[in-house]
Every structure is written in C-alpha cells, then in structure tokens.
Amino acid sequence: MSRPPGHLHVPAAPDGDPARLPSPAAVGRPSRILVDLDAIAANHRAIADHVRVPVMAIVKANAYGHGLVPVTRHLEAAGATRLGVAFVEEGIALRQAGVTLPILVMGGIFGPQVAQFIVHDLELTVSSLSKLGQVEEAARTLGRRARVHLKIDTGMERIGVHAASAGALVEAAVRSPWCETVGVYSHLACADDPDSPMTALQLERFLEACAHFDRLGAPMPLRHLANSGGVLHFPGTWLDMVRPGILLYGVLPDPASRPVVALRPALSLVSQVVYFKVVRAGSTVGYGATWTAASDTRVVTVPVGYGDGWPRALSSRGEVLIRGRRHPLAGRVCMDQFMVDIGAHSAWNEDEVVLVGRQGPEAISVEDVARCAGTIPYEILVQLNERIPREYRGGADSAH
Ligand SMILES: *Cc1c(COP(=O)(O)O)cnc(C)c1O
C-alpha cells in the first residue's frame, strides 16, 4: 500500500504483543465528527453584532450534536452570557463541568425535579399557576429563591399559559417571595418562513401578555421570543434577548431562510474507504437488493451507518465526496456501513470520504443531506450519536 498515510497512522505491531499496540481508543474509528469551535464562537459574535441585544446560546440536544460540554465551555470562554437547554439533566451536566453562566431550562417542569433546578442554580420555565406553586414550595423548603422565566403560549399550543389568561400567572409570580422573575418568553411557530403572518400575530399576543407587568407596576423582566428564524427574518421579535440554536452551528433552519448573517458551518463528518471492489453489470448491492449495477462499476464501502445516526433515508439517494468528487450511494444504508458507486473513478482503501463538509472544490452541507433525506437540518445534526468520536479544532481547551 503506497498511499500516503491517513490522519490515523497505525504503526505496525512488531511482535504481536497487544500491550505494544496503540489502544483502540487511540486508533479510534476512521470516522470522525470534526467540530470547529472557533466557527461556533464566530457565529455567536456575528449574531450578537447583528441583533445588538443579548444572546441566549441554545445548546440543548448535545449542542445540536456538536458536544454539549466542549461547545459550551468554548462559548463561555468566548464571552457568551446566557445559555438555554431543554432538560434539567443537560443543565446539571453543564454545572458539573464547571459552567457558571445563567442557564435556562426551556422544557416543562415535573414537580419532583424542581429541587434539582434550585440546588444547581438553573432557571426554570414556569407555565402555569400550579407549576409556580410547585416551584414556590420547593424553594421554601430549600430556603432558596428560584429564578424563573414565565412561558406564554402565543400559538404553538405546546407548553405555556395562553396569552389571554397570562394575567393571573404574571401577578402571582410578581408577588411571590420565593420566585425571582428573570424573564418572560414565548416560542415562534413559523419564523423559518419570512412570509408567514403567524409571527406578527404571536408577537402581538406576547406583548399583550408582557403588558401585565406594566399594569402591576412591576419591573419588566427579559422579554425573549426569537429563535434562529426570528433572528434571520423578524427584527421586531428580538426584544430584550434572542435564543438562536441552529444558527450558532452555522446551519440555516430551512431552505427558504435568508442568510442575512454570515455564518460558518462548524461540523464536518468524515470517514475512510474500508473496501473496494468491482461490481459486475446486473449485480445488486445491499439489503433487499434494491440497487442494480447498470454496467460494470466500482463500489467502495464506508464504515458509517444508521447506527451512527447517518440516515437510512439516504439509501441510493445520498452523496459523499471522495477524491474531490461527488459520488452517489448505492443501495440501502446498513446499520454500520454503506456502499458508494464511484463508476469509473478510482479510490483506495483509507481514502478520505466526506459525508458532510468540504473536500477539494466540492462541499456537502447539512442542509444538502437533510433535503436528500427528506427531513430538516436539525434532525440530521442531533441524531449523529456518540458512536462517532468528536474531534475539536480551535479553542484554548481543545480536547478529543
Ligand atoms: C430549540 C429552541 C430554540 C432554538 O431554536 P432554533 O430554531 O435552533 O434557533 C429557541 N427557543 C426554544 C424554546 C427552543 O426550544
């Protein structure tokens, strides 16, 4: 094999003694998720410069697949001031990693978990009078005030008190000796679509709910409404703070999004050719024999599958880059591997395969993969699981 060594060069074992071999962890899989932490910090800064209000960086779902703790520590070092996650466990993981920024848990709360929020100094989402009561009771028991954001439902019908009946909740929160109301917020249902009339309606309902603070003569807490779509398309929704998630990672929420902020994609997914073969005309490839070679062709196998979160929906539809060219997947994506038809082109074992990212003149974006798989970029990112190691570039504390 006279190919130049790949990025994982395994030294020959001189005597077969396993102790002399590099550990499997050191060799790793040939597949890697490369995360450019500096791109995430640059995207955060670009968004902040664009909106000119504080940014709550959304790092739920393993920082959209990029790695919760490394991404958040880097954002904290880069000057982020607030964080948002979905579940209390995500907030606790960040506290245990030493993150000290304010963290809002945006999901609904369960009574038995409330004490966990308070002892870990996590901000709670309070969406009804009964939830407020649970928070007050836990805070009283612990002798510590809870920091809360009131959640107003303005059209998602998910969690949140309906805007029209928010008055009683606002009043109870303002009067509560055990709750400090840090924020009031809602969530946009249609902000990815710049032309949707839904957003203006939601903004109107939200501001009506916020007016209860003025009515009561109470200080206005942080009003926040805009997700990534709001940041891109609806300046009126920026208010006192924005909550971008997917934009931080350099990915647009929707093919119709207007890229009004310059962003850098932070994630690449690379692997290597593990097998090469010639497939004769008429032979079928993969489970179900769904793909048939029209003529003699060359097929390579790549060791990534739906068990890693690489969508099975890409079967015979997706593309990857090998030697700077796009090549189509042949047959079904298996749990641990998939096959690629490289036609008359050549490839060698250990050649780099780019599933997401750049190679030579070509690039495949997360948005491309999502379109091909018939889903949204969010789902592609978050389903990439821990079976593929993440490798971090940039940042003071880069780690493997
Ligand atoms: C996930 C989430 C966000 C971020 O959404 P993006 O579309 O990724 O910007 C903001 N707010 C809430 C309540 C969320 O659940």
Short mmCIF file of C-alpha atoms and ligand atoms in Angstrom, two decimals:
data_model
loop_
_atom_site.label_atom_id
_atom_site.label_comp_id
_atom_site.label_asym_id
_atom_site.label_seq_id
_atom_site.Cartn_x
_atom_site.Cartn_y
_atom_site.Cartn_z
CA MET A 1 0.00 0.00 0.00
CA SER A 2 1.86 3.05 -1.22
CA ARG A 3 -0.86 5.52 -0.38
CA PRO A 4 0.12 8.42 1.84
CA PRO A 5 -0.87 7.65 5.40
CA GLY A 6 -4.29 8.86 6.51
CA HIS A 7 -4.75 11.01 9.56
CA LEU A 8 -4.73 7.87 11.66
CA HIS A 9 -1.43 6.18 11.01
CA VAL A 10 -1.22 2.90 12.88
CA PRO A 11 2.31 1.72 13.49
CA ALA A 12 2.98 -1.93 12.73
CA ALA A 13 2.95 -4.23 15.74
CA PRO A 14 6.49 -5.54 15.95
CA ASP A 15 5.82 -8.71 17.86
CA GLY A 16 2.08 -9.11 18.17
CA ASP A 17 2.08 -8.13 21.84
CA PRO A 18 -1.24 -6.35 22.42
CA ALA A 19 0.37 -4.18 25.07
CA ARG A 20 2.63 -2.71 22.39
CA LEU A 21 -0.24 -1.81 20.11
CA PRO A 22 -1.87 1.58 20.36
CA SER A 23 -5.13 1.26 22.29
CA PRO A 24 -8.36 1.03 20.30
CA ALA A 25 -9.27 4.43 21.73
CA ALA A 26 -6.03 5.92 20.40
CA VAL A 27 -6.53 4.39 16.97
CA GLY A 28 -10.21 5.22 17.06
CA ARG A 29 -12.60 4.66 14.24
CA PRO A 30 -11.68 6.03 10.86
CA SER A 31 -14.87 8.05 11.16
CA ARG A 32 -14.79 11.42 12.89
CA ILE A 33 -17.04 14.34 13.56
CA LEU A 34 -14.83 17.41 13.32
CA VAL A 35 -16.15 20.37 15.27
CA ASP A 36 -14.72 23.81 14.61
CA LEU A 37 -15.21 25.58 17.94
CA ASP A 38 -13.93 28.88 16.59
CA ALA A 39 -16.67 28.82 13.95
CA ILE A 40 -19.28 28.48 16.70
CA ALA A 41 -17.77 31.40 18.63
CA ALA A 42 -17.60 33.48 15.43
CA ASN A 43 -21.24 32.68 14.63
CA HIS A 44 -22.25 33.69 18.15
CA ARG A 45 -20.43 37.01 17.71
CA ALA A 46 -21.92 37.57 14.23
CA ILE A 47 -25.44 37.02 15.58
CA ALA A 48 -24.81 39.32 18.57
CA ASP A 49 -23.43 42.05 16.26
CA HIS A 50 -26.46 41.68 14.01
CA VAL A 51 -29.19 41.85 16.65
CA ARG A 52 -27.46 44.13 19.22
CA VAL A 53 -29.35 42.58 22.12
CA PRO A 54 -28.11 39.82 24.45
CA VAL A 55 -27.96 36.29 23.02
CA MET A 56 -29.02 33.17 24.87
CA ALA A 57 -26.96 30.44 23.22
CA ILE A 58 -29.07 27.31 22.82
CA VAL A 59 -27.00 24.19 23.49
CA LYS A 60 -29.71 21.56 24.02
CA ALA A 61 -29.54 18.10 22.45
CA ASN A 62 -25.79 17.77 22.88
CA ALA A 63 -25.30 21.25 21.40
CA TYR A 64 -27.17 20.13 18.28
CA GLY A 65 -24.91 17.10 18.05
CA HIS A 66 -21.67 19.10 18.38
CA GLY A 67 -20.95 18.10 22.00
CA LEU A 68 -22.61 19.82 24.97
CA VAL A 69 -19.67 20.41 27.29
CA PRO A 70 -16.88 21.31 24.83
CA VAL A 71 -19.13 23.67 22.87
CA THR A 72 -20.49 25.37 25.97
CA ARG A 73 -17.11 25.76 27.64
CA HIS A 74 -15.81 27.34 24.47
CA LEU A 75 -18.78 29.70 24.20
CA GLU A 76 -18.33 30.68 27.84
CA ALA A 77 -14.65 31.42 27.25
CA ALA A 78 -15.59 33.40 24.12
CA GLY A 79 -17.87 35.71 26.10
CA ALA A 80 -21.34 34.15 25.88
CA THR A 81 -23.54 35.45 28.68
CA ARG A 82 -26.54 33.11 28.79
CA LEU A 83 -27.36 29.53 27.90
CA GLY A 84 -30.51 27.60 27.14
CA VAL A 85 -31.07 23.83 27.32
CA ALA A 86 -34.18 21.66 27.11
CA PHE A 87 -33.91 19.36 30.13
CA VAL A 88 -32.69 19.63 33.70
CA GLU A 89 -30.11 16.87 33.14
CA GLU A 90 -28.46 18.99 30.46
CA GLY A 91 -28.23 21.90 32.87
CA ILE A 92 -26.79 19.71 35.63
CA ALA A 93 -24.19 18.30 33.21
CA LEU A 94 -23.07 21.84 32.47
CA ARG A 95 -22.87 22.76 36.15
CA GLN A 96 -20.84 19.60 36.81
CA ALA A 97 -18.49 20.66 34.01
CA GLY A 98 -17.92 23.94 35.83
CA VAL A 99 -20.07 26.21 33.67
CA THR A 100 -21.22 29.17 35.78
CA LEU A 101 -23.32 31.20 33.29
CA PRO A 102 -27.06 31.57 33.82
CA ILE A 103 -28.81 28.54 32.28
CA LEU A 104 -32.50 28.44 31.39
CA VAL A 105 -34.11 25.02 31.11
CA MET A 106 -36.77 25.55 28.45
CA GLY A 107 -38.69 22.29 28.87
CA GLY A 108 -41.71 21.80 31.07
CA ILE A 109 -41.00 21.01 34.71
CA PHE A 110 -42.01 17.99 36.73
CA GLY A 111 -42.69 18.57 40.42
CA PRO A 112 -40.17 16.05 41.78
CA GLN A 113 -37.36 17.67 39.73
CA VAL A 114 -37.85 21.21 40.98
CA ALA A 115 -35.40 20.94 43.87
CA GLN A 116 -32.71 19.83 41.38
CA PHE A 117 -33.12 23.06 39.46
CA ILE A 118 -32.78 25.17 42.55
CA VAL A 119 -29.74 23.46 44.05
CA HIS A 120 -27.94 23.60 40.68
CA ASP A 121 -28.89 27.23 40.16
CA LEU A 122 -30.82 26.51 36.95
CA GLU A 123 -33.55 28.84 35.76
CA LEU A 124 -36.98 27.25 35.45
CA THR A 125 -39.70 27.64 32.86
CA VAL A 126 -42.97 28.33 34.66
CA SER A 127 -46.02 27.93 32.51
CA SER A 128 -48.99 27.74 34.89
CA LEU A 129 -50.14 28.69 38.37
CA SER A 130 -49.84 25.12 39.57
CA LYS A 131 -46.23 24.88 38.33
CA LEU A 132 -45.49 28.16 40.05
CA GLY A 133 -46.90 26.67 43.24
CA GLN A 134 -44.59 23.65 42.94
CA VAL A 135 -41.59 25.93 42.46
CA GLU A 136 -42.53 28.10 45.44
CA GLU A 137 -42.98 25.08 47.67
CA ALA A 138 -39.58 23.62 46.74
CA ALA A 139 -37.89 27.00 47.13
CA ARG A 140 -39.46 27.50 50.56
CA THR A 141 -38.36 24.02 51.65
CA LEU A 142 -34.79 24.69 50.49
CA GLY A 143 -34.77 28.24 51.81
CA ARG A 144 -33.50 29.49 48.42
CA ARG A 145 -35.26 31.66 45.88
CA ALA A 146 -35.86 30.16 42.46
CA ARG A 147 -35.09 32.05 39.25
CA VAL A 148 -37.90 31.66 36.75
CA HIS A 149 -38.96 32.64 33.24
CA LEU A 150 -42.69 32.70 32.59
CA LYS A 151 -43.71 30.87 29.43
CA ILE A 152 -46.51 32.33 27.37
CA ASP A 153 -48.20 30.31 24.66
CA THR A 154 -48.84 32.52 21.66
CA GLY A 155 -49.62 29.91 19.05
CA MET A 156 -47.52 26.75 19.45
CA GLU A 157 -50.02 25.09 21.81
CA ARG A 158 -47.06 23.32 23.39
CA ILE A 159 -46.19 24.48 26.92
CA GLY A 160 -47.14 27.88 28.23
CA VAL A 161 -50.12 29.73 29.58
CA HIS A 162 -52.34 31.16 26.85
CA ALA A 163 -51.52 34.82 26.35
CA ALA A 164 -55.14 35.79 27.02
CA SER A 165 -55.03 34.27 30.50
CA ALA A 166 -51.47 35.22 31.47
CA GLY A 167 -52.52 37.97 33.87
CA ALA A 168 -53.02 35.76 36.92
CA LEU A 169 -49.70 33.97 36.41
CA VAL A 170 -47.78 37.21 35.98
CA GLU A 171 -49.38 38.62 39.11
CA ALA A 172 -48.68 35.53 41.21
CA ALA A 173 -45.05 35.43 40.03
CA VAL A 174 -44.50 39.12 40.70
CA ARG A 175 -45.91 38.78 44.22
CA SER A 176 -44.07 35.56 45.04
CA PRO A 177 -41.44 35.90 47.75
CA TRP A 178 -39.83 32.66 46.58
CA CYS A 179 -39.50 33.34 42.85
CA GLU A 180 -37.41 35.90 41.09
CA THR A 181 -38.92 36.50 37.64
CA VAL A 182 -35.88 36.82 35.39
CA GLY A 183 -37.67 36.54 32.07
CA VAL A 184 -40.89 36.13 30.17
CA TYR A 185 -40.90 34.30 26.87
CA SER A 186 -42.72 32.54 24.09
CA HIS A 187 -41.77 30.48 21.07
CA LEU A 188 -42.37 31.15 17.38
CA ALA A 189 -44.07 28.51 15.27
CA CYS A 190 -43.41 29.82 11.76
CA ALA A 191 -40.33 32.06 11.92
CA ASP A 192 -38.48 29.97 9.32
CA ASP A 193 -40.90 31.34 6.75
CA PRO A 194 -40.22 35.05 6.18
CA ASP A 195 -43.72 35.49 4.72
CA SER A 196 -45.78 33.82 7.44
CA PRO A 197 -48.37 36.11 9.07
CA MET A 198 -48.24 33.89 12.16
CA THR A 199 -45.19 35.64 13.58
CA ALA A 200 -46.80 39.08 13.75
CA LEU A 201 -49.81 37.56 15.49
CA GLN A 202 -47.58 35.78 18.01
CA LEU A 203 -45.61 38.97 18.70
CA GLU A 204 -48.84 40.89 19.31
CA ARG A 205 -50.14 38.27 21.75
CA PHE A 206 -46.79 38.14 23.51
CA LEU A 207 -46.59 41.90 24.03
CA GLU A 208 -50.14 41.87 25.40
CA ALA A 209 -49.08 39.29 27.99
CA CYS A 210 -45.95 41.31 28.85
CA ALA A 211 -48.13 44.39 29.45
CA HIS A 212 -49.35 42.78 32.68
CA PHE A 213 -46.00 43.67 34.27
CA ASP A 214 -46.61 47.34 33.46
CA ARG A 215 -50.20 47.11 34.66
CA LEU A 216 -48.91 45.81 38.01
CA GLY A 217 -46.16 48.41 38.18
CA ALA A 218 -43.61 45.59 38.29
CA PRO A 219 -40.21 45.79 36.59
CA MET A 220 -40.22 44.23 33.11
CA PRO A 221 -38.15 41.04 33.07
CA LEU A 222 -36.19 39.99 29.97
CA ARG A 223 -38.66 39.51 27.13
CA HIS A 224 -37.46 36.90 24.63
CA LEU A 225 -39.13 35.35 21.63
CA ALA A 226 -36.80 34.91 18.65
CA ASN A 227 -35.34 31.55 17.65
CA SER A 228 -32.99 31.33 14.64
CA GLY A 229 -35.80 32.05 12.20
CA GLY A 230 -36.76 35.13 14.21
CA VAL A 231 -33.13 36.31 14.21
CA LEU A 232 -32.99 35.99 10.42
CA HIS A 233 -36.38 37.29 9.39
CA PHE A 234 -38.21 39.21 12.13
CA PRO A 235 -36.27 42.05 13.83
CA GLY A 236 -39.45 43.02 15.70
CA THR A 237 -39.18 39.78 17.70
CA TRP A 238 -35.67 40.45 19.05
CA LEU A 239 -36.96 42.47 22.05
CA ASP A 240 -34.56 42.10 25.04
CA MET A 241 -32.80 38.86 24.03
CA VAL A 242 -32.73 36.28 21.24
CA ARG A 243 -32.45 32.47 21.53
CA PRO A 244 -30.70 31.12 18.44
CA GLY A 245 -29.83 27.46 18.28
CA ILE A 246 -29.10 26.11 14.83
CA LEU A 247 -27.57 29.37 13.55
CA LEU A 248 -24.81 29.11 16.17
CA TYR A 249 -23.65 25.99 14.41
CA GLY A 250 -23.60 27.71 11.03
CA VAL A 251 -26.68 25.93 9.67
CA LEU A 252 -29.85 27.57 8.36
CA PRO A 253 -33.18 26.44 9.81
CA ASP A 254 -34.87 25.98 6.46
CA PRO A 255 -34.06 26.04 2.73
CA ALA A 256 -36.25 29.17 2.45
CA SER A 257 -34.20 31.02 5.11
CA ARG A 258 -32.49 34.25 4.12
CA PRO A 259 -28.81 34.12 5.10
CA VAL A 260 -28.67 37.69 6.41
CA VAL A 261 -25.89 36.84 8.91
CA ALA A 262 -22.55 35.48 7.64
CA LEU A 263 -22.08 32.08 9.26
CA ARG A 264 -19.54 29.27 9.12
CA PRO A 265 -20.68 25.64 9.34
CA ALA A 266 -19.00 24.12 12.39
CA LEU A 267 -19.44 20.40 11.78
CA SER A 268 -17.86 18.04 9.30
CA LEU A 269 -18.30 14.29 9.16
CA VAL A 270 -15.53 12.28 7.58
CA SER A 271 -14.67 8.62 7.23
CA GLN A 272 -12.41 6.46 5.10
CA VAL A 273 -12.84 3.83 2.43
CA VAL A 274 -12.68 0.42 4.09
CA TYR A 275 -13.21 -1.75 0.99
CA PHE A 276 -13.02 -1.50 -2.79
CA LYS A 277 -14.50 -3.87 -5.32
CA VAL A 278 -15.59 -4.16 -8.91
CA VAL A 279 -19.28 -4.95 -9.27
CA ARG A 280 -20.39 -6.59 -12.48
CA ALA A 281 -23.33 -5.31 -14.54
CA GLY A 282 -26.58 -6.80 -13.27
CA SER A 283 -25.29 -7.44 -9.73
CA THR A 284 -27.26 -5.95 -6.87
CA VAL A 285 -25.87 -4.08 -3.89
CA GLY A 286 -27.03 -4.22 -0.29
CA TYR A 287 -30.05 -5.36 1.72
CA GLY A 288 -33.17 -6.00 -0.26
CA ALA A 289 -31.11 -6.00 -3.48
CA THR A 290 -32.68 -2.64 -4.28
CA TRP A 291 -29.82 -1.26 -6.39
CA THR A 292 -28.57 -2.91 -9.57
CA ALA A 293 -25.36 -2.05 -11.41
CA ALA A 294 -26.32 -0.91 -14.91
CA SER A 295 -22.82 -1.66 -16.15
CA ASP A 296 -19.58 -2.87 -14.66
CA THR A 297 -18.69 -0.39 -11.97
CA ARG A 298 -16.55 0.21 -8.92
CA VAL A 299 -18.08 0.24 -5.47
CA VAL A 300 -16.47 1.27 -2.21
CA THR A 301 -17.70 0.61 1.30
CA VAL A 302 -17.69 3.26 4.04
CA PRO A 303 -17.94 2.25 7.72
CA VAL A 304 -20.76 4.56 8.84
CA GLY A 305 -24.41 3.58 9.10
CA TYR A 306 -27.75 4.39 10.61
CA GLY A 307 -26.38 3.03 13.90
CA ASP A 308 -24.28 6.20 13.97
CA GLY A 309 -27.26 8.37 13.06
CA TRP A 310 -26.48 8.52 9.35
CA PRO A 311 -29.99 8.46 7.88
CA ARG A 312 -31.22 5.30 6.21
CA ALA A 313 -33.39 7.61 4.09
CA LEU A 314 -30.20 8.40 2.13
CA SER A 315 -30.25 4.87 0.66
CA SER A 316 -29.43 5.12 -3.09
CA ARG A 317 -30.09 8.89 -2.79
CA GLY A 318 -27.32 10.48 -0.75
CA GLU A 319 -23.91 11.53 -1.99
CA VAL A 320 -20.42 11.65 -0.50
CA LEU A 321 -17.11 13.15 -1.58
CA ILE A 322 -14.12 11.01 -2.45
CA ARG A 323 -11.03 12.49 -4.09
CA GLY A 324 -12.81 15.79 -4.58
CA ARG A 325 -15.75 14.32 -6.46
CA ARG A 326 -19.38 13.64 -5.59
CA HIS A 327 -20.48 10.03 -5.78
CA PRO A 328 -23.91 8.52 -5.13
CA LEU A 329 -24.78 5.93 -2.50
CA ALA A 330 -25.55 2.51 -3.94
CA GLY A 331 -28.27 0.53 -2.17
CA ARG A 332 -29.53 0.75 1.38
CA VAL A 333 -27.60 2.30 4.22
CA CYS A 334 -26.84 -0.55 6.66
CA MET A 335 -26.51 -0.18 10.44
CA ASP A 336 -22.72 0.16 10.28
CA GLN A 337 -21.75 0.72 6.63
CA PHE A 338 -22.91 1.94 3.27
CA MET A 339 -21.75 1.49 -0.31
CA VAL A 340 -20.86 4.12 -2.87
CA ASP A 341 -20.84 3.79 -6.65
CA ILE A 342 -17.70 5.52 -7.90
CA GLY A 343 -18.24 4.48 -11.53
CA ALA A 344 -15.00 4.51 -13.49
CA HIS A 345 -13.18 6.62 -10.91
CA SER A 346 -10.53 5.27 -8.64
CA ALA A 347 -10.29 5.12 -4.89
CA TRP A 348 -8.05 3.33 -2.45
CA ASN A 349 -8.57 1.84 0.93
CA GLU A 350 -8.18 4.59 3.55
CA ASP A 351 -9.03 7.37 1.13
CA GLU A 352 -10.90 10.11 2.95
CA VAL A 353 -14.67 10.12 2.50
CA VAL A 354 -16.51 13.35 3.34
CA LEU A 355 -20.15 12.87 4.33
CA VAL A 356 -20.59 16.48 5.50
CA GLY A 357 -18.07 19.20 4.77
CA ARG A 358 -15.59 20.23 2.14
CA GLN A 359 -13.18 18.27 0.01
CA GLY A 360 -11.28 19.97 -2.79
CA PRO A 361 -13.71 22.01 -4.86
CA GLU A 362 -16.81 20.23 -3.57
CA ALA A 363 -18.87 20.60 -0.42
CA ILE A 364 -21.85 18.82 1.11
CA SER A 365 -23.78 20.82 3.69
CA VAL A 366 -26.03 19.59 6.47
CA GLU A 367 -28.82 21.32 4.55
CA ASP A 368 -27.99 19.19 1.45
CA VAL A 369 -28.10 16.00 3.50
CA ALA A 370 -31.41 17.00 5.09
CA ARG A 371 -33.03 17.76 1.75
CA CYS A 372 -31.86 14.45 0.36
CA ALA A 373 -33.12 12.54 3.39
CA GLY A 374 -36.46 14.35 3.33
CA THR A 375 -36.01 15.96 6.74
CA ILE A 376 -34.77 19.15 8.39
CA PRO A 377 -31.12 20.00 9.18
CA TYR A 378 -31.88 19.87 12.93
CA GLU A 379 -32.69 16.18 12.78
CA ILE A 380 -29.57 15.33 10.80
CA LEU A 381 -27.35 17.09 13.36
CA VAL A 382 -28.89 15.82 16.58
CA GLN A 383 -29.16 12.21 15.54
CA LEU A 384 -25.39 11.87 14.96
CA ASN A 385 -24.67 9.90 18.09
CA GLU A 386 -21.77 9.16 20.39
CA ARG A 387 -20.63 6.16 18.34
CA ILE A 388 -18.73 8.60 16.13
CA PRO A 389 -15.95 10.33 18.06
CA ARG A 390 -15.92 14.12 18.03
CA GLU A 391 -12.64 15.89 17.45
CA TYR A 392 -12.42 19.57 18.37
CA ARG A 393 -10.49 22.21 16.49
CA GLY A 394 -9.79 25.67 17.80
CA GLY A 395 -10.28 26.96 21.28
CA ALA A 396 -7.85 27.00 24.17
CA ASP A 397 -9.04 23.75 25.67
CA SER A 398 -9.36 21.63 22.52
CA ALA A 399 -9.75 18.05 23.53
CA HIS A 400 -10.60 14.74 21.98
C1 LIG B 1 -34.78 24.87 20.45
C2 LIG B 1 -35.34 26.15 20.89
C3 LIG B 1 -34.78 27.36 20.42
C4 LIG B 1 -33.72 27.42 19.34
O1 LIG B 1 -34.31 27.10 18.11
P1 LIG B 1 -33.50 27.27 16.73
O2 LIG B 1 -34.54 27.15 15.69
O3 LIG B 1 -32.50 26.19 16.69
O4 LIG B 1 -32.88 28.62 16.78
C5 LIG B 1 -35.27 28.54 20.95
N1 LIG B 1 -36.26 28.52 21.88
C6 LIG B 1 -36.83 27.40 22.32
C7 LIG B 1 -37.93 27.45 23.33
C8 LIG B 1 -36.40 26.17 21.84
O5 LIG B 1 -36.98 25.04 22.27
#
